Short mmCIF file of C-alpha atoms in Angstrom, two decimals:
data_model
loop_
_atom_site.label_atom_id
_atom_site.label_comp_id
_atom_site.label_asym_id
_atom_site.label_seq_id
_atom_site.Cartn_x
_atom_site.Cartn_y
_atom_site.Cartn_z
CA UNK T 16 -6.87 -7.20 -33.97
CA UNK T 17 -4.18 -4.68 -32.11
CA UNK T 18 -4.13 -1.19 -33.12
CA UNK T 19 -1.47 1.56 -31.71
CA UNK T 20 -0.37 5.20 -32.73
CA UNK T 21 3.36 6.75 -33.80
CA UNK T 22 4.27 9.72 -32.69
CA UNK T 23 3.38 11.82 -35.54
CA UNK T 24 1.34 13.91 -37.35
CA UNK T 25 0.46 16.25 -34.86
CA UNK T 26 -1.29 16.08 -31.47
CA UNK T 27 -3.92 12.64 -32.19
CA UNK T 28 -0.90 10.86 -33.65
CA UNK T 29 -0.75 8.55 -36.83
CA UNK T 30 -3.02 5.31 -36.53
CA UNK T 31 -0.98 2.00 -37.15
CA UNK T 32 -2.23 -1.80 -36.78
CA UNK T 33 0.11 -3.66 -35.08
CA UNK T 34 0.54 -7.86 -35.49
CA UNK T 35 -0.22 -10.13 -33.14
CA UNK T 36 3.28 -10.83 -31.55
CA UNK T 37 3.82 -6.75 -31.48
CA UNK T 38 6.88 -6.71 -33.44
CA UNK T 39 5.82 -5.32 -36.79
CA UNK T 40 3.44 -2.44 -37.71
CA UNK T 41 1.70 -1.04 -41.02
CA UNK T 42 0.12 2.61 -41.23
CA UNK T 43 -3.78 2.56 -41.53
CA UNK T 44 -3.79 4.89 -44.11
CA UNK T 45 -6.76 5.28 -45.99
CA UNK T 46 -8.55 3.89 -43.77
CA UNK T 47 -7.91 5.74 -40.65
CA UNK T 48 -5.61 8.61 -39.95
CA UNK T 49 -5.87 8.73 -36.11
CA UNK T 50 -7.16 6.21 -33.68
CA UNK T 51 -9.99 8.77 -32.86
CA UNK T 52 -11.34 9.08 -36.33
CA UNK T 53 -11.28 5.58 -36.90
CA UNK T 54 -13.80 4.91 -33.58
CA UNK T 55 -15.77 7.82 -34.87
CA UNK T 56 -17.01 5.35 -37.99
CA UNK T 57 -16.14 2.33 -36.31
CA UNK T 58 -18.74 0.11 -38.20
CA UNK T 59 -17.17 1.46 -41.52
CA UNK T 60 -13.47 1.33 -40.49
CA UNK T 61 -13.46 -1.79 -37.87
CA UNK T 62 -14.07 -4.19 -41.00
CA UNK T 63 -11.03 -2.39 -42.99
CA UNK T 64 -8.71 -2.70 -40.09
CA UNK T 65 -9.44 -6.38 -38.94
CA UNK T 66 -8.22 -6.73 -42.85
CA UNK T 67 -5.56 -5.33 -43.04
CA UNK T 68 -4.67 -6.64 -39.24
CA UNK T 69 -5.04 -10.61 -40.77
CA UNK T 70 -3.10 -9.11 -44.16
CA UNK T 71 -0.43 -7.96 -41.57
CA UNK T 72 -0.28 -11.58 -39.37
CA UNK T 73 0.00 -13.47 -42.82
CA UNK T 74 3.55 -11.21 -44.11
CA UNK T 75 1.32 -9.78 -46.92
CA UNK T 76 0.67 -6.62 -45.76
CA UNK T 77 2.07 -3.72 -47.51
CA UNK T 78 4.34 -1.10 -45.96
CA UNK T 79 4.73 -3.16 -42.67
CA UNK T 80 7.97 -1.63 -40.56
CA UNK T 81 9.91 -2.79 -37.61
CA UNK T 82 8.16 -1.50 -34.74
CA UNK T 83 9.39 0.46 -32.22
CA UNK T 84 7.97 0.81 -28.58
CA UNK T 85 9.97 4.40 -28.37
CA UNK T 86 8.46 5.61 -31.53
CA UNK T 87 5.38 5.12 -30.06
CA UNK T 88 2.55 7.71 -28.39
CA UNK T 89 -0.03 6.45 -26.31
CA UNK T 90 -2.96 4.96 -28.51
CA UNK T 91 -5.24 7.62 -27.90
CA UNK T 92 -3.17 10.67 -27.34
CA UNK T 93 -6.17 12.45 -26.55
CA UNK T 94 -9.41 11.60 -25.30
CA UNK T 95 -12.87 13.32 -25.01
CA UNK T 96 -13.79 11.58 -21.86
CA UNK T 97 -11.94 9.27 -19.25
CA UNK T 98 -13.74 7.49 -16.48
CA UNK T 99 -12.41 5.76 -13.41
CA UNK T 100 -14.11 2.82 -11.78
CA UNK T 101 -13.26 1.44 -8.53
CA UNK T 102 -14.49 -2.09 -8.71
CA UNK T 103 -12.16 -3.81 -6.63
CA UNK T 104 -13.68 -3.58 -3.66
CA UNK T 105 -10.83 -5.59 -1.65
CA UNK T 106 -8.68 -2.44 -1.79
CA UNK T 107 -11.79 -0.08 -0.67
CA UNK T 108 -12.73 -2.71 2.20
CA UNK T 109 -8.68 -2.48 3.27
CA UNK T 110 -8.24 1.34 2.74
CA UNK T 111 -11.29 1.55 5.16
CA UNK T 112 -10.84 -0.63 7.72
CA UNK T 113 -6.95 0.35 8.06
CA UNK T 114 -9.25 4.46 9.31
CA UNK T 115 -11.54 2.35 11.42
CA UNK T 116 -14.18 3.13 8.93
CA UNK T 117 -16.90 1.01 7.47
CA UNK T 118 -17.65 0.26 3.68
CA UNK T 119 -21.15 1.83 3.10
CA UNK T 120 -23.91 -1.07 1.65
CA UNK T 121 -24.23 1.39 -1.68
CA UNK T 122 -20.74 0.19 -2.77
CA UNK T 123 -21.59 -3.11 -3.43
CA UNK T 124 -24.37 -2.38 -5.90
CA UNK T 125 -23.47 1.29 -6.94
CA UNK T 126 -19.70 1.85 -8.75
CA UNK T 127 -17.46 4.35 -7.53
CA UNK T 128 -16.58 6.36 -10.26
CA UNK T 129 -14.92 9.78 -11.58
CA UNK T 130 -14.53 11.79 -14.09
CA UNK T 131 -10.10 11.64 -14.80
CA UNK T 132 -7.61 13.31 -17.13
CA UNK T 133 -7.94 12.76 -20.84
CA UNK T 134 -6.40 16.34 -21.90
CA UNK T 135 -3.44 14.09 -22.83
CA UNK T 136 -2.43 10.27 -22.23
CA UNK T 137 1.38 9.67 -21.43
CA UNK T 138 2.95 7.14 -24.13
CA UNK T 139 4.20 4.00 -22.55
CA UNK T 140 7.78 4.88 -22.32
CA UNK T 141 6.64 8.44 -21.45
CA UNK T 142 8.06 9.46 -18.08
CA UNK T 143 6.27 10.45 -14.76
CA UNK T 144 6.76 13.77 -14.48
CA UNK T 145 5.97 15.47 -10.95
CA UNK T 146 6.99 18.77 -9.29
CA UNK T 147 8.12 16.92 -5.84
CA UNK T 148 8.25 13.66 -4.38
CA UNK T 149 6.48 14.81 -1.09
CA UNK T 150 3.38 14.44 -3.25
CA UNK T 151 3.60 10.85 -2.59
CA UNK T 152 3.66 9.71 -6.15
CA UNK T 153 1.87 5.97 -6.75
CA UNK T 154 1.49 4.10 -9.66
CA UNK T 155 -2.09 2.04 -10.51
CA UNK T 156 -1.82 -0.60 -12.73
CA UNK T 157 -5.85 -0.69 -14.20
CA UNK T 158 -7.54 -2.22 -17.46
CA UNK T 159 -9.06 0.35 -19.64
CA UNK T 160 -11.76 -0.50 -22.36
CA UNK T 161 -12.44 1.78 -25.07
CA UNK T 162 -16.12 2.64 -26.31
CA UNK T 163 -17.59 3.60 -29.55
CA UNK T 164 -20.65 5.63 -28.94
CA UNK T 165 -22.51 4.70 -25.96
CA UNK T 166 -26.65 6.39 -25.99
CA UNK T 167 -27.67 7.48 -22.71
CA UNK T 168 -29.44 5.47 -20.30
CA UNK T 169 -28.34 2.31 -22.19
CA UNK T 170 -28.39 -1.13 -19.93
CA UNK T 171 -25.30 -3.28 -18.90
CA UNK T 172 -26.66 -5.28 -22.05
CA UNK T 173 -26.36 -3.13 -24.50
CA UNK T 174 -23.30 -1.17 -23.33
CA UNK T 175 -21.39 -4.55 -23.61
CA UNK T 176 -21.86 -4.06 -27.60
CA UNK T 177 -19.85 -0.67 -26.95
CA UNK T 178 -16.97 -1.93 -25.78
CA UNK T 179 -14.60 -2.17 -28.99
CA UNK T 180 -11.03 -2.06 -27.41
CA UNK T 181 -9.26 -2.90 -24.38
CA UNK T 182 -5.77 -1.95 -23.25
CA UNK T 183 -4.13 -1.22 -19.93
CA UNK T 184 -3.80 2.60 -18.14
CA UNK T 185 -1.09 3.49 -15.49
CA UNK T 186 -3.38 5.92 -13.39
CA UNK T 187 -0.78 7.88 -11.39
CA UNK T 188 -2.48 9.34 -8.29
CA UNK T 189 -0.21 11.71 -5.84
CA UNK T 190 -1.56 10.18 -3.03
CA UNK T 191 -0.08 13.31 -0.19
CA UNK T 192 -2.34 15.47 -2.03
CA UNK T 193 -5.83 13.20 -2.46
CA UNK T 194 -7.40 14.04 1.14
CA UNK T 195 -6.98 17.38 1.56
CA UNK T 196 -8.60 17.32 -1.65
CA UNK T 197 -11.49 15.04 -0.62
CA UNK T 198 -12.24 17.24 2.40
CA UNK T 199 -13.62 19.80 0.09
CA UNK T 200 -15.83 17.59 -1.23
CA UNK T 201 -15.62 17.76 -5.08
CA UNK T 202 -13.30 15.53 -5.64
CA UNK T 203 -9.94 14.79 -7.23
CA UNK T 204 -8.25 17.60 -9.18
CA UNK T 205 -4.25 18.41 -8.63
CA UNK T 206 -3.87 14.91 -7.26
CA UNK T 207 -4.55 13.42 -10.70
CA UNK T 208 -2.27 13.95 -13.55
CA UNK T 209 -1.71 12.39 -16.42
CA UNK T 210 -1.82 8.24 -16.76
CA UNK T 211 -0.08 6.35 -19.52
CA UNK T 212 -1.53 3.88 -22.13
CA UNK T 213 -0.17 0.47 -23.04
CA UNK T 214 1.52 0.75 -26.03
CA UNK T 215 -1.73 -0.74 -28.24
CA UNK T 216 -5.05 -1.46 -27.76
CA UNK T 217 -6.87 -4.87 -28.78
CA UNK T 218 -10.62 -6.02 -29.84
CA UNK T 219 -11.85 -8.20 -26.97
CA UNK T 220 -12.03 -11.13 -29.93
CA UNK T 221 -8.21 -10.82 -29.25
CA UNK T 222 -8.05 -12.07 -25.91
CA UNK T 223 -9.64 -15.44 -26.79
CA UNK T 224 -10.84 -17.19 -23.60
CA UNK T 225 -9.47 -14.33 -21.28
CA UNK T 226 -12.33 -12.15 -21.95
CA UNK T 227 -15.15 -13.60 -20.82
CA UNK T 228 -18.28 -11.72 -18.70
CA UNK T 229 -16.80 -8.52 -19.61
CA UNK T 230 -13.71 -9.10 -17.53
CA UNK T 231 -10.10 -9.65 -18.11
CA UNK T 232 -9.05 -12.69 -17.32
CA UNK T 233 -5.22 -12.50 -16.67
CA UNK T 234 -2.90 -11.28 -13.66
CA UNK T 235 -2.00 -7.48 -13.92
CA UNK T 236 1.97 -8.20 -13.18
CA UNK T 237 3.62 -5.02 -12.01
CA UNK T 238 7.52 -4.39 -11.32
CA UNK T 239 9.28 -1.39 -9.74
CA UNK T 240 12.49 -1.02 -9.81
CA UNK T 241 13.22 -4.10 -11.83
CA UNK T 242 11.88 -6.32 -8.67
CA UNK T 243 8.35 -7.93 -8.70
CA UNK T 244 5.60 -6.16 -6.99
CA UNK T 245 2.47 -7.70 -7.98
CA UNK T 246 0.23 -9.85 -10.26
CA UNK T 247 -3.32 -9.70 -9.20
CA UNK T 248 -5.86 -11.28 -10.93
CA UNK T 249 -8.29 -9.38 -13.28
CA UNK T 250 -10.88 -11.72 -13.04
CA UNK T 251 -11.46 -12.00 -9.43
CA UNK T 252 -12.92 -9.99 -7.19
CA UNK T 253 -14.72 -7.03 -9.85
CA UNK T 254 -17.35 -6.17 -8.41
CA UNK T 255 -18.58 -4.62 -11.60
CA UNK T 256 -17.68 -5.95 -15.03
CA UNK T 257 -16.64 -3.64 -17.77
CA UNK T 258 -20.60 -3.71 -18.88
CA UNK T 259 -21.88 -1.99 -15.94
CA UNK T 260 -18.86 0.42 -15.54
CA UNK T 261 -20.10 1.93 -19.24
CA UNK T 262 -23.57 1.56 -18.27
CA UNK T 263 -23.22 3.43 -14.66
CA UNK T 264 -20.86 6.39 -16.71
CA UNK T 265 -23.59 6.43 -19.44
CA UNK T 266 -26.49 6.90 -16.81
CA UNK T 267 -27.74 10.46 -17.99
CA UNK T 268 -25.45 11.27 -20.33
CA UNK T 269 -24.65 9.61 -23.63
CA UNK T 270 -20.92 8.76 -23.89
CA UNK T 271 -18.68 9.96 -27.39
CA UNK T 272 -16.28 7.35 -29.17
CA UNK T 273 -13.36 7.37 -28.14
CA UNK T 274 -14.79 7.51 -23.90
CA UNK T 275 -12.35 5.46 -22.09
CA UNK T 276 -13.53 3.66 -18.57
CA UNK T 277 -11.16 2.65 -16.37
CA UNK T 278 -11.70 -0.22 -13.51
CA UNK T 279 -10.00 1.28 -10.87
CA UNK T 280 -6.45 -0.41 -9.31
CA UNK T 281 -6.67 -4.15 -9.31
CA UNK T 282 -6.73 -6.00 -5.95
CA UNK T 283 -7.69 -9.49 -4.54
CA UNK T 284 -8.64 -10.43 -1.33
CA UNK T 285 -5.71 -12.93 -1.65
CA UNK T 286 -2.87 -10.88 -0.65
CA UNK T 287 -0.17 -12.86 -1.44
CA UNK T 288 -0.46 -12.16 -4.99
CA UNK T 289 0.67 -8.56 -4.29
CA UNK T 290 -0.45 -5.46 -5.30
CA UNK T 291 -1.47 -3.00 -8.08
CA UNK T 292 -0.35 -0.08 -6.52
CA UNK T 293 1.63 1.62 -3.29
CA UNK T 294 -0.97 3.01 -1.64
CA UNK T 295 -2.55 -0.96 -1.22
CA UNK T 296 0.28 -2.24 -0.36
CA UNK T 297 0.83 0.15 2.49
CA UNK T 298 -2.73 -0.17 3.74
CA UNK T 299 -1.85 -4.31 4.06
CA UNK T 300 1.36 -3.13 6.16
CA UNK T 301 -0.83 -0.95 8.51
CA UNK T 302 -3.22 -3.37 9.16
CA UNK T 303 -0.41 -5.85 9.64
CA UNK T 304 2.03 -4.23 11.72
CA UNK T 305 0.54 -1.16 12.14
CA UNK T 306 2.15 1.30 10.51
CA UNK T 307 3.57 1.41 6.07
CA UNK T 308 7.05 0.48 5.60
CA UNK T 309 6.96 0.79 1.50
CA UNK T 310 7.59 4.70 0.23
CA UNK T 311 5.79 6.28 -2.53
CA UNK T 312 7.63 6.49 -5.75
CA UNK T 313 10.82 8.56 -5.89
CA UNK T 314 12.72 10.11 -8.23
CA UNK T 315 14.86 7.49 -10.61
CA UNK T 316 12.21 4.65 -9.82
CA UNK T 317 11.46 2.67 -12.81
CA UNK T 318 8.30 1.04 -13.23
CA UNK T 319 6.53 -2.45 -15.51
CA UNK T 320 3.03 -2.84 -16.28
CA UNK T 321 1.95 -5.78 -18.33
CA UNK T 322 -0.65 -8.29 -18.83
CA UNK T 323 1.01 -11.74 -20.95
CA UNK T 324 -1.27 -14.36 -22.12
CA UNK T 325 -1.31 -18.13 -21.43
CA UNK T 326 2.36 -18.85 -23.02
CA UNK T 327 3.63 -15.52 -21.34
CA UNK T 328 3.69 -13.01 -24.32
CA UNK T 329 2.64 -10.06 -23.71
CA UNK T 330 -1.08 -9.19 -25.24
CA UNK T 331 -0.77 -5.16 -24.72
CA UNK T 332 2.81 -4.54 -24.74
CA UNK T 333 4.25 -3.53 -21.37
CA UNK T 334 3.99 0.27 -19.78
CA UNK T 335 7.35 0.74 -18.87
CA UNK T 336 8.08 4.27 -16.63
CA UNK T 337 10.87 6.35 -14.82
CA UNK T 338 9.86 9.03 -12.16
CA UNK T 339 11.13 12.19 -13.29
CA UNK T 340 11.21 15.52 -11.39
CA UNK T 341 9.33 18.37 -13.61
CA UNK T 342 12.54 20.43 -14.37
#
């Protein structure tokens, strides 16, 4: 099934079930008012939401309406926790090689992960608002999974059973603020503003054979100013699958229902497929030409992030945003 949230009903939106073709929806009235409340009681709400989804896709759902993406908030407008990994090591390897540094052996056995911003997520059509272009505005096209309650010290096998939904995220980064923050030895803060989520989240079974080994096996397609930018394969070169990432996050603490776990920027060894963030493209250019030639995002620039099935139909709906100046 596919789930989203309308921009109504307060900060947490109103939960809706969305048709498989993303054209119609119905409110989850009487089942769960919000996405978070559905996840809090997932074992009871999921079967009822599935039944509503079946009725909607069969054309029998009472109260169904035409879906307008502009009316959507993020599926989870705010969450208790968002932790973001860096599971695609080709990106890490290239970045470090560009500055003459080796990749520590531990990176291949122990995931990189940081605590990201979760107090609010941008909707799929909300602008990326930034005070200054000098911050080095970048997109990061990633896959994200959403869990129910995960017990502390869950194994990766156990963690896999707690992955309930899958979606996309534009994990916005302000690249020129990152070096100064990392130099302090205390992680990201100002360099990581709010991220945007795809119009809908989907259950793993909705992905069919594109969901295997707790990975999404489809290309991540990105466009900048309506020009193709990349289509890196999500299922290739992912050092740690989502079950391993969830288990890593839960090693010393339980995860609350509604926790988001990000994959990190999708990146492949094969750079002919383009990139999923500007920093990656700039690194490739630096290694090839000695300096980057692709600029970071400017005010007025547009971006699009999407994943389509084998027939070309969008699965999660596209994230489409424009970069704007803070007023």
